[in-house]
mmCIF file of C-alpha atoms and ligand atoms in Angstrom:
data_model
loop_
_atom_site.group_PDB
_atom_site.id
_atom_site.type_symbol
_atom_site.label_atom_id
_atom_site.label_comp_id
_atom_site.label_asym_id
_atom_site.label_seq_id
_atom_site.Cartn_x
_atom_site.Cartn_y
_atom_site.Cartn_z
ATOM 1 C CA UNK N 89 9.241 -15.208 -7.492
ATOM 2 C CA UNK N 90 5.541 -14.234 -6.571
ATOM 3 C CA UNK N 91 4.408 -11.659 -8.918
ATOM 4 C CA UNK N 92 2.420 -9.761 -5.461
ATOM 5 C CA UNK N 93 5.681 -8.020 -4.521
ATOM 6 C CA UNK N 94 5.107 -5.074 -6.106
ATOM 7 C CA UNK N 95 1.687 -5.088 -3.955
ATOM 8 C CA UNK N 96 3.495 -4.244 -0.551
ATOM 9 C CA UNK N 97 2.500 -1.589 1.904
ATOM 10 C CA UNK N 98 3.917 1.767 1.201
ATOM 11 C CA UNK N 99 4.698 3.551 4.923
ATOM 12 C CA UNK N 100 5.953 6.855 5.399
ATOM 13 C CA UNK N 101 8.317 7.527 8.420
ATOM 14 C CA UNK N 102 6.784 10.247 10.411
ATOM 15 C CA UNK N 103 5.249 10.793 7.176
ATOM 16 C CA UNK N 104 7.612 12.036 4.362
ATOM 17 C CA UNK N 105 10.395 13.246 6.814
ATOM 18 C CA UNK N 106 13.345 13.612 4.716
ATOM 19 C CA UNK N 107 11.535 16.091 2.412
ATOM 20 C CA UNK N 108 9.515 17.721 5.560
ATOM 21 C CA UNK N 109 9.542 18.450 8.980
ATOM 22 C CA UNK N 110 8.474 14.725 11.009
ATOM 23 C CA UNK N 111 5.354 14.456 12.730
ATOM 24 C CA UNK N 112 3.589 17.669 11.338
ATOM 25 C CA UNK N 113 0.602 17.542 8.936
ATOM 26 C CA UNK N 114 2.918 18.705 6.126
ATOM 27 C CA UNK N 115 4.788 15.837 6.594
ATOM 28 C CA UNK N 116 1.479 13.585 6.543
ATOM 29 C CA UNK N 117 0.171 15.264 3.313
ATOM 30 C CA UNK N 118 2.662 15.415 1.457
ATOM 31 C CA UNK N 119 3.584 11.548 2.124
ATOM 32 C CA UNK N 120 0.445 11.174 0.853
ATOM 33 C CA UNK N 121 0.813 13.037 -2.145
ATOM 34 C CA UNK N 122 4.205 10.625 -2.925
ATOM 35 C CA UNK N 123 2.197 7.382 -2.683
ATOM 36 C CA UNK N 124 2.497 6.295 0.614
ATOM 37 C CA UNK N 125 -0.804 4.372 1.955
ATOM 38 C CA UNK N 126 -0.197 4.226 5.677
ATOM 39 C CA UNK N 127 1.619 7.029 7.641
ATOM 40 C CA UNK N 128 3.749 5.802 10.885
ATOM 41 C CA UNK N 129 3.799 8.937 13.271
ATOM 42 C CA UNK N 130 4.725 8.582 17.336
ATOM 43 C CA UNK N 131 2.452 9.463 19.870
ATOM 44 C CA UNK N 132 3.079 10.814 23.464
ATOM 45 C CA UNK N 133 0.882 12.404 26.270
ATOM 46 C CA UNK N 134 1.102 16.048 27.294
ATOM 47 C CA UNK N 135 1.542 16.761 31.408
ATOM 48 C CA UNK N 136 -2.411 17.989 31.050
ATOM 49 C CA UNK N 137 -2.987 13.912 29.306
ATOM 50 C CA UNK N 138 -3.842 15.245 25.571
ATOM 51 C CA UNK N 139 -2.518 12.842 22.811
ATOM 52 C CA UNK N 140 0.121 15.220 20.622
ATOM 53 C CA UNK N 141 2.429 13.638 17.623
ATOM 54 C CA UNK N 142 5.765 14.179 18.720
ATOM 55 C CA UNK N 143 8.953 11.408 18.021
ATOM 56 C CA UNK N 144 11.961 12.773 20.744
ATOM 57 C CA UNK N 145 10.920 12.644 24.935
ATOM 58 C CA UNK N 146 11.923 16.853 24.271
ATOM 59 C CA UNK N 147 10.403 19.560 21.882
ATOM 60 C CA UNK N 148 14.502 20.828 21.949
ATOM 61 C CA UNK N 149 15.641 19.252 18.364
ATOM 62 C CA UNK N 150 12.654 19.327 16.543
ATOM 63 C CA UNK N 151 10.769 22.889 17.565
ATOM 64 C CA UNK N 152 12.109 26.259 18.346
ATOM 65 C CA UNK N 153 10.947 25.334 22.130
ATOM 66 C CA UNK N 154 12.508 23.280 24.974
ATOM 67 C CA UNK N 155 11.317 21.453 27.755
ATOM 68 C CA UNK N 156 10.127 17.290 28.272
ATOM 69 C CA UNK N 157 6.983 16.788 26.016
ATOM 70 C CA UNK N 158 5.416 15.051 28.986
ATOM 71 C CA UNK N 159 5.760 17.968 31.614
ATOM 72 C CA UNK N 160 3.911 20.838 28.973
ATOM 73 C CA UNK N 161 0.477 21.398 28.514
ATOM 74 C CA UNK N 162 -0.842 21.299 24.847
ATOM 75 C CA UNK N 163 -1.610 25.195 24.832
ATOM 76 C CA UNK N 164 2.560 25.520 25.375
ATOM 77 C CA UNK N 165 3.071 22.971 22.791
ATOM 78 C CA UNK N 166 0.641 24.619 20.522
ATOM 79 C CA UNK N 167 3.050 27.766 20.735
ATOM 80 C CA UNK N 168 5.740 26.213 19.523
ATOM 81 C CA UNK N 169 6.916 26.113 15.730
ATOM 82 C CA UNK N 170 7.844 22.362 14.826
ATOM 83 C CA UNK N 171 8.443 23.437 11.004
ATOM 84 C CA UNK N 172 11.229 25.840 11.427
ATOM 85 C CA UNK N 173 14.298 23.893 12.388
ATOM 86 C CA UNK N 174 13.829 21.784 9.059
ATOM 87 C CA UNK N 175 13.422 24.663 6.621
ATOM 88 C CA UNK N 176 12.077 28.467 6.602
ATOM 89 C CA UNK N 177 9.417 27.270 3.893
ATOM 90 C CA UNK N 178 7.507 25.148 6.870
ATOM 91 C CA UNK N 179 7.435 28.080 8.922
ATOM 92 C CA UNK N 180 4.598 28.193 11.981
ATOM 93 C CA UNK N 181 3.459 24.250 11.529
ATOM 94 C CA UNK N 182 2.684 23.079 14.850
ATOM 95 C CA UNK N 183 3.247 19.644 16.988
ATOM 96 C CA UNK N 184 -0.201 18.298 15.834
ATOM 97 C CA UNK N 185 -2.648 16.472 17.947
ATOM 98 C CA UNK N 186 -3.930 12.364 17.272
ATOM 99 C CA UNK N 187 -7.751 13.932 16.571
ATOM 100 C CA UNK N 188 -5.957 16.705 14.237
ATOM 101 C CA UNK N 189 -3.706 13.726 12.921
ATOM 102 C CA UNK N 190 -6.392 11.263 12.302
ATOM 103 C CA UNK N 191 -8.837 14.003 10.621
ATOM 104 C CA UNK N 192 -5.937 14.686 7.988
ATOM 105 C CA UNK N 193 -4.605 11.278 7.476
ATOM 106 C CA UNK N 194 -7.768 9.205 7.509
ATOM 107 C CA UNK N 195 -10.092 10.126 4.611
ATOM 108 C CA UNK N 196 -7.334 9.161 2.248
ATOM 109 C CA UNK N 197 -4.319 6.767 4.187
ATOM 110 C CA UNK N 198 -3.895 4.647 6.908
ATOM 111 C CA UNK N 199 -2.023 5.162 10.038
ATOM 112 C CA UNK N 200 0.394 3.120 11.996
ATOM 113 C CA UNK N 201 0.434 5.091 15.286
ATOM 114 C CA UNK N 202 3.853 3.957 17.345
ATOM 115 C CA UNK N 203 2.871 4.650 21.131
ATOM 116 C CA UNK N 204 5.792 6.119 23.039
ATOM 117 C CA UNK N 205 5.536 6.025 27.104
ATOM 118 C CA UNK N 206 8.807 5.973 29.165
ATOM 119 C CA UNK N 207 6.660 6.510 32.733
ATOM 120 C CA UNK N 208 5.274 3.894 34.801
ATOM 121 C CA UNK N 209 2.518 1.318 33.483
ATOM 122 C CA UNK N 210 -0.135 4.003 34.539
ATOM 123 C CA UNK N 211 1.028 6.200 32.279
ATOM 124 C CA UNK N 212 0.897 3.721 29.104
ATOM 125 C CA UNK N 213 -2.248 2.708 30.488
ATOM 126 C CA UNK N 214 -3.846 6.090 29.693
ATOM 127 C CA UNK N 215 -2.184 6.891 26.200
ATOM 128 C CA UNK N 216 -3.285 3.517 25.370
ATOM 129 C CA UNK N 217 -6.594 4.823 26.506
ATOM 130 C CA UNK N 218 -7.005 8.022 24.899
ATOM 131 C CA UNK N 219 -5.240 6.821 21.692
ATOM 132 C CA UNK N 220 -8.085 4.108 21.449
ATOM 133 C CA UNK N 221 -10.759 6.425 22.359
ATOM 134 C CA UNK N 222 -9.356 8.921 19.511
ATOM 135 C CA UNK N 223 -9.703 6.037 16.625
ATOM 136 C CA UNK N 224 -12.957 4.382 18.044
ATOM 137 C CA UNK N 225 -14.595 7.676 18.048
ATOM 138 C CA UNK N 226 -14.038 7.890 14.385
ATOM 139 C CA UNK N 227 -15.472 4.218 14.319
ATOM 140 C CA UNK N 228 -11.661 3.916 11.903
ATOM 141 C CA UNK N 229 -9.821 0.497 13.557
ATOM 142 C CA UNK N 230 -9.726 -0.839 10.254
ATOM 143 C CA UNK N 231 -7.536 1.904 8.839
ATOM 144 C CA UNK N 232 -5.234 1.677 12.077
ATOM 145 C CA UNK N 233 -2.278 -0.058 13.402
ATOM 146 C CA UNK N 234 -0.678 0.480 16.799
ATOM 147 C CA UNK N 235 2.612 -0.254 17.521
ATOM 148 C CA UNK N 236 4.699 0.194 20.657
ATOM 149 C CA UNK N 237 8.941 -1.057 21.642
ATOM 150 C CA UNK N 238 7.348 -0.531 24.951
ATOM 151 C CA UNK N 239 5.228 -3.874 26.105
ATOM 152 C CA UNK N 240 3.340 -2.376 28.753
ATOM 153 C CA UNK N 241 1.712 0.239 25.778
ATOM 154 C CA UNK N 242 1.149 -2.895 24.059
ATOM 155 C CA UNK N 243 -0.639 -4.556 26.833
ATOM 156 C CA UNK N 244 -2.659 -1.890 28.143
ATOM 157 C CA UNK N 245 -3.823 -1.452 24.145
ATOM 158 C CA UNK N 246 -5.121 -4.936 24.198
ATOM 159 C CA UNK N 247 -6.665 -4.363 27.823
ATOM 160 C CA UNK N 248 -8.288 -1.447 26.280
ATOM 161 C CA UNK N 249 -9.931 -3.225 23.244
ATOM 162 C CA UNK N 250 -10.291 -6.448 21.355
ATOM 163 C CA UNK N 251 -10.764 -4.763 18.401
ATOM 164 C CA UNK N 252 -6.941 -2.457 18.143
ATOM 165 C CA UNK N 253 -5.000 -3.725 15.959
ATOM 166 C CA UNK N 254 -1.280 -4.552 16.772
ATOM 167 C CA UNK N 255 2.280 -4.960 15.953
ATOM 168 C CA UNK N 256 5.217 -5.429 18.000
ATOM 169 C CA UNK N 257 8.130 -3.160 17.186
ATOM 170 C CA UNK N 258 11.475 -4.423 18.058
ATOM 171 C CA UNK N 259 14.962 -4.206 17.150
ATOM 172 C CA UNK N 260 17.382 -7.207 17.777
ATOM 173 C CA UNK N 261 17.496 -10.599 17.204
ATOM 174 C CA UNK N 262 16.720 -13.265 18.920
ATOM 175 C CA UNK N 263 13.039 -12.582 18.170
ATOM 176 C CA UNK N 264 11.854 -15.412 20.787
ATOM 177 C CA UNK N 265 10.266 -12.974 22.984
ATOM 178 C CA UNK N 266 9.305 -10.737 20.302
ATOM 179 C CA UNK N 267 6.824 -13.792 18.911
ATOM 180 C CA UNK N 268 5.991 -14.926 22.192
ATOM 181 C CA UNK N 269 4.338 -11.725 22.970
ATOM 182 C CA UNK N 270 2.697 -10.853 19.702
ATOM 183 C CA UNK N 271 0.741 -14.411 20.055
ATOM 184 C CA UNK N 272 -0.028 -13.378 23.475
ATOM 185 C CA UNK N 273 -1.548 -10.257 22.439
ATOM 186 C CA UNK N 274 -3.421 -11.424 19.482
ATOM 187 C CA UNK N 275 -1.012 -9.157 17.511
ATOM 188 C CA UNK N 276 -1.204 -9.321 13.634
ATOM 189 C CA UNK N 277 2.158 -7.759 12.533
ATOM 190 C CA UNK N 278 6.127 -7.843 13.910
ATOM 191 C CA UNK N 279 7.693 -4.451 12.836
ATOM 192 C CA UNK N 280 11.787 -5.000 13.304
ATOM 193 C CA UNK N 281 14.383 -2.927 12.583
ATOM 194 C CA UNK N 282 15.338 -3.329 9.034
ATOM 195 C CA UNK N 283 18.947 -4.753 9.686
ATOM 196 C CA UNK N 284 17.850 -7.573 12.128
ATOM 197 C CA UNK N 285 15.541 -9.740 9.106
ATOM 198 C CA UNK N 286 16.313 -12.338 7.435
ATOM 199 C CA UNK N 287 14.928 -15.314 5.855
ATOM 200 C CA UNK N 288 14.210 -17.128 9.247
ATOM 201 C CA UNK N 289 12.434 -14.458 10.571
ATOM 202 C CA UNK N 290 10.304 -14.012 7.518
ATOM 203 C CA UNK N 291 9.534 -17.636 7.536
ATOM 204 C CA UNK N 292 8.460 -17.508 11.385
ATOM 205 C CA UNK N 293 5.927 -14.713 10.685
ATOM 206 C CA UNK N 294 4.475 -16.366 8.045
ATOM 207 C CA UNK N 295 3.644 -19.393 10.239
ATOM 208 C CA UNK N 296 2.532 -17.479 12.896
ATOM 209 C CA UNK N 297 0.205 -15.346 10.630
ATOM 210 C CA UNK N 298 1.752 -12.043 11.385
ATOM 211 C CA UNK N 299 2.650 -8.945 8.570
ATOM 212 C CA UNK N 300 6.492 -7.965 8.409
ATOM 213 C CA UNK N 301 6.491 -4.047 8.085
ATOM 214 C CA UNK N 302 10.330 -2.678 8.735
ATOM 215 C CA UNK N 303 11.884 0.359 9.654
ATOM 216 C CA UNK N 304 13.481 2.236 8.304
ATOM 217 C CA UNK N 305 14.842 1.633 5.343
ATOM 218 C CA UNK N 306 15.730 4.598 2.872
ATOM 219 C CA UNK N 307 18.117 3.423 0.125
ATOM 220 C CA UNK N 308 16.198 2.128 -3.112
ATOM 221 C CA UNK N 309 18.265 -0.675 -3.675
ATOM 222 C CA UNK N 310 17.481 -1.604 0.257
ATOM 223 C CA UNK N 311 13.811 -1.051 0.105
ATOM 224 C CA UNK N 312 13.887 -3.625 -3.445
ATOM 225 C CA UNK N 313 16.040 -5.827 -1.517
ATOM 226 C CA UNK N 314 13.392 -5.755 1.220
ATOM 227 C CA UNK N 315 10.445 -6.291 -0.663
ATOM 228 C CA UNK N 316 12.303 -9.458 -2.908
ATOM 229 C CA UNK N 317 13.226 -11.051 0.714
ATOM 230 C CA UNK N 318 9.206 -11.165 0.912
ATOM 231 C CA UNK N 319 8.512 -8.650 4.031
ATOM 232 C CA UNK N 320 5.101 -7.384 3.692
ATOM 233 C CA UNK N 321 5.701 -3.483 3.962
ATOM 234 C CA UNK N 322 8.425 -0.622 4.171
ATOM 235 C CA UNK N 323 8.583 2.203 6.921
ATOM 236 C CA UNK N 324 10.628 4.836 4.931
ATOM 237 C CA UNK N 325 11.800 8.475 5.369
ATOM 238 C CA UNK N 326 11.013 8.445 1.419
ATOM 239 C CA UNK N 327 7.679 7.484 0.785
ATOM 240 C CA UNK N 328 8.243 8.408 -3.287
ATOM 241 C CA UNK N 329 11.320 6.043 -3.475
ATOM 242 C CA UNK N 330 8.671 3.288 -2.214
ATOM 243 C CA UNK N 331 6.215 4.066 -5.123
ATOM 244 C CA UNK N 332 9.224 3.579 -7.560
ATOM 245 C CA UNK N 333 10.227 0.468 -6.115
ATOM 246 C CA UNK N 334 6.613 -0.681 -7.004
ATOM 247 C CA UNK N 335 7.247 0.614 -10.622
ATOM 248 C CA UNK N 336 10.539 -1.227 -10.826
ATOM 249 C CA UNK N 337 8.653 -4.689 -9.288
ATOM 250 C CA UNK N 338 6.226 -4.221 -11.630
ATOM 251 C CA UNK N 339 8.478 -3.471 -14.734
ATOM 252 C CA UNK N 340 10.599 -5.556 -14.383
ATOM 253 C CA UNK N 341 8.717 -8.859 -12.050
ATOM 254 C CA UNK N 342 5.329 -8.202 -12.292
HETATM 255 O O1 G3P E 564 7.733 2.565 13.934
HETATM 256 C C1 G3P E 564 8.978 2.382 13.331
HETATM 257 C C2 G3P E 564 10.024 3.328 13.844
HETATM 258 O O2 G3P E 564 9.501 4.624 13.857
HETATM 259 C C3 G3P E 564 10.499 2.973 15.225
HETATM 260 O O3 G3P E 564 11.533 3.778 15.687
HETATM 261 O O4 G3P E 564 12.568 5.660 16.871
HETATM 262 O O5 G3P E 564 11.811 5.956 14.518
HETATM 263 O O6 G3P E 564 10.146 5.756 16.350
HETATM 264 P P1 G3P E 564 11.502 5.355 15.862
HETATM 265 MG MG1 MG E 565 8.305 5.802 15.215
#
C-alpha cells in the first residue's frame, strides 16, 4: 500500500457545515481552522448578475428569507440572516459574495467553487463569466477548481479561459459520458458521488490523468475506506474527521 495516502486533499463541504451554517464565512474559517486545505462552496447569480455563495435554488431553508436566489438582488440577499436557522450563536452572518469568499478563503486554502445554473445556456454563460473574472482578478487559478453537474457551466468555463481549472461532478455510473467530456474539456479532476466509485473507476482516472475528489462522505471509517481505495481527495461535512483520518494513515500506514 503506497505510503502517500495519508497525503490526500482535505475538502470541506460548504466549508465545515455540520458544525456551522453552509456557505457563510464562518463556515469557511472555521473549516480552515479543522485542517481542511480546499473549501467546496456553490455559486449562483443574483437577478441583478452578482456572484453570491448560496447551495439551494431558494434562500427559504437556509436564511430567515424566502424567495428564488436568482430573482433577488444582492442588497435583498444582503438583508437576510443565513446563520440563524443553524444555531442562535451564528446570528446576523450573511449569504456571502465569490469576491468576499475568495478574500477569506484564499490567503490560507484553496477553493473548489461548484457552479450552479438551472436557466438557459446564457445564463451559465455569464456565471461562468463573472466567476472567472472574480479569480483572474486575484491573478489565484492555481488555488482554484471549478466544478459544475451542469455541462453547459462547464463549457462556457472552458470558453471563458484556458487557464480554469476543471472537474466534472457527477453522480451515477456508467461514467462513459462523464470521461468523455472531461477529455473534451481539458478537465483535470472527476468529482462523483461517493457511493458510485469503485476500483474501475479509480483505475480509469488514473489513465486518463484526472484527480478523484468525492462527495460527500462523512463517516470516518468511510472517508479511511475512501482514501485506502486510492481516490485522491474527500469532500466532507467534517473537515476535522479528515485531518484524523490523515493521523490514523499516518500512524498506522505511513
Ligand atoms: O461539489 C460536491 C457536492 O457539493 C455536490 O453536490 O448538492 O452538495 O452541491 P451538492
Ligand atoms: Mg456543492
Amino acid at each position: 500500500m503506497p505510503s502517500n495516502l495519508a497525503n490526500f486533499l482535505r475538502i470541506g463541504h460548504r466549508g465545515s457545515s455540520a458544525e456551522c451554517p453552509e456557505n457563510t464565512v464562518v463556515s469557511f474559517r472555521r473549516a480552515l481552522e479543522q485542517g481542511a486545505q480546499m473549501i467546496e462552496c456553490d455559486l449562483q447569480l443574483t437577478a441583478d448578475e452578482h456572484v453570491v455563495v448560496i447551495h439551494d435554488w431558494t434562500v427559504d431553508r437556509t436564511t430567515d428569507g424566502s424567495g428564488t436566489v436568482g430573482e433577488l438582488a444582492l442588497e435583498q440577499l444582503r438583508e437576510l440572516d443565513a446563520g440563524s436557522w443553524k444555531d442562535a450563536r451564528f446570528a446576523g452572518e450573511g449569504i456571502p459574495t465569490l469576491d468576499e469568499t475568495l478574500d477569506s478563503v484564499l490567503p490560507s486554502g484553496r477553493l473548489n467553487l461548484e457552479l450552479k445554473c438551472r436557466g438557459s445556456d446564457e445564463d451559465a454563460r455569464r456565471l461562468a463569466f463573472s466567476s472567472v473574472a472574480a479569480v483572474a482578478q486575484r491573478d489565484a487559478f492555481d488555488r482554484v477548481i471549478f466544478s459544475s453537474f451542469d455541462v453547459a457551466c462547464l463549457e462556457a468555463l472552458r470558453d471563458v479561459s484556458p487557464d480554469a481549472r476543471l472537474a466534472v461532478l457527477w453522480v451515477f455510473a456508467p461514467f462513459d459520458e462523464a470521461f468523455a467530456l472531461a477529455e473534451g474539456l481539458g478537465a483535470e479532476a472527476l468529482h462523483p458521488r461517493a457511493e458510485a466509485v469503485g476500483a474501475a473507476l479509480i483505475d480509469e482516472a488514473r489513465e486518463q490523468g484526472l484527480a478523484v475528489n468525492v462527495w460527500t462522505v462523512n463517516e470516518p471509517a468511510a472517508i479511511l475506506d475512501q482514501v485506502r481505495a486510492g481516490v485522491d481527495g474527500v469532500i466532507s461535512d467534517h473537515p476535522g474527521r479528515l485531518l484524523e483520518a490523515r493521523a490514523r494513515l499516518l500512524g498506522v500506514e505511513g
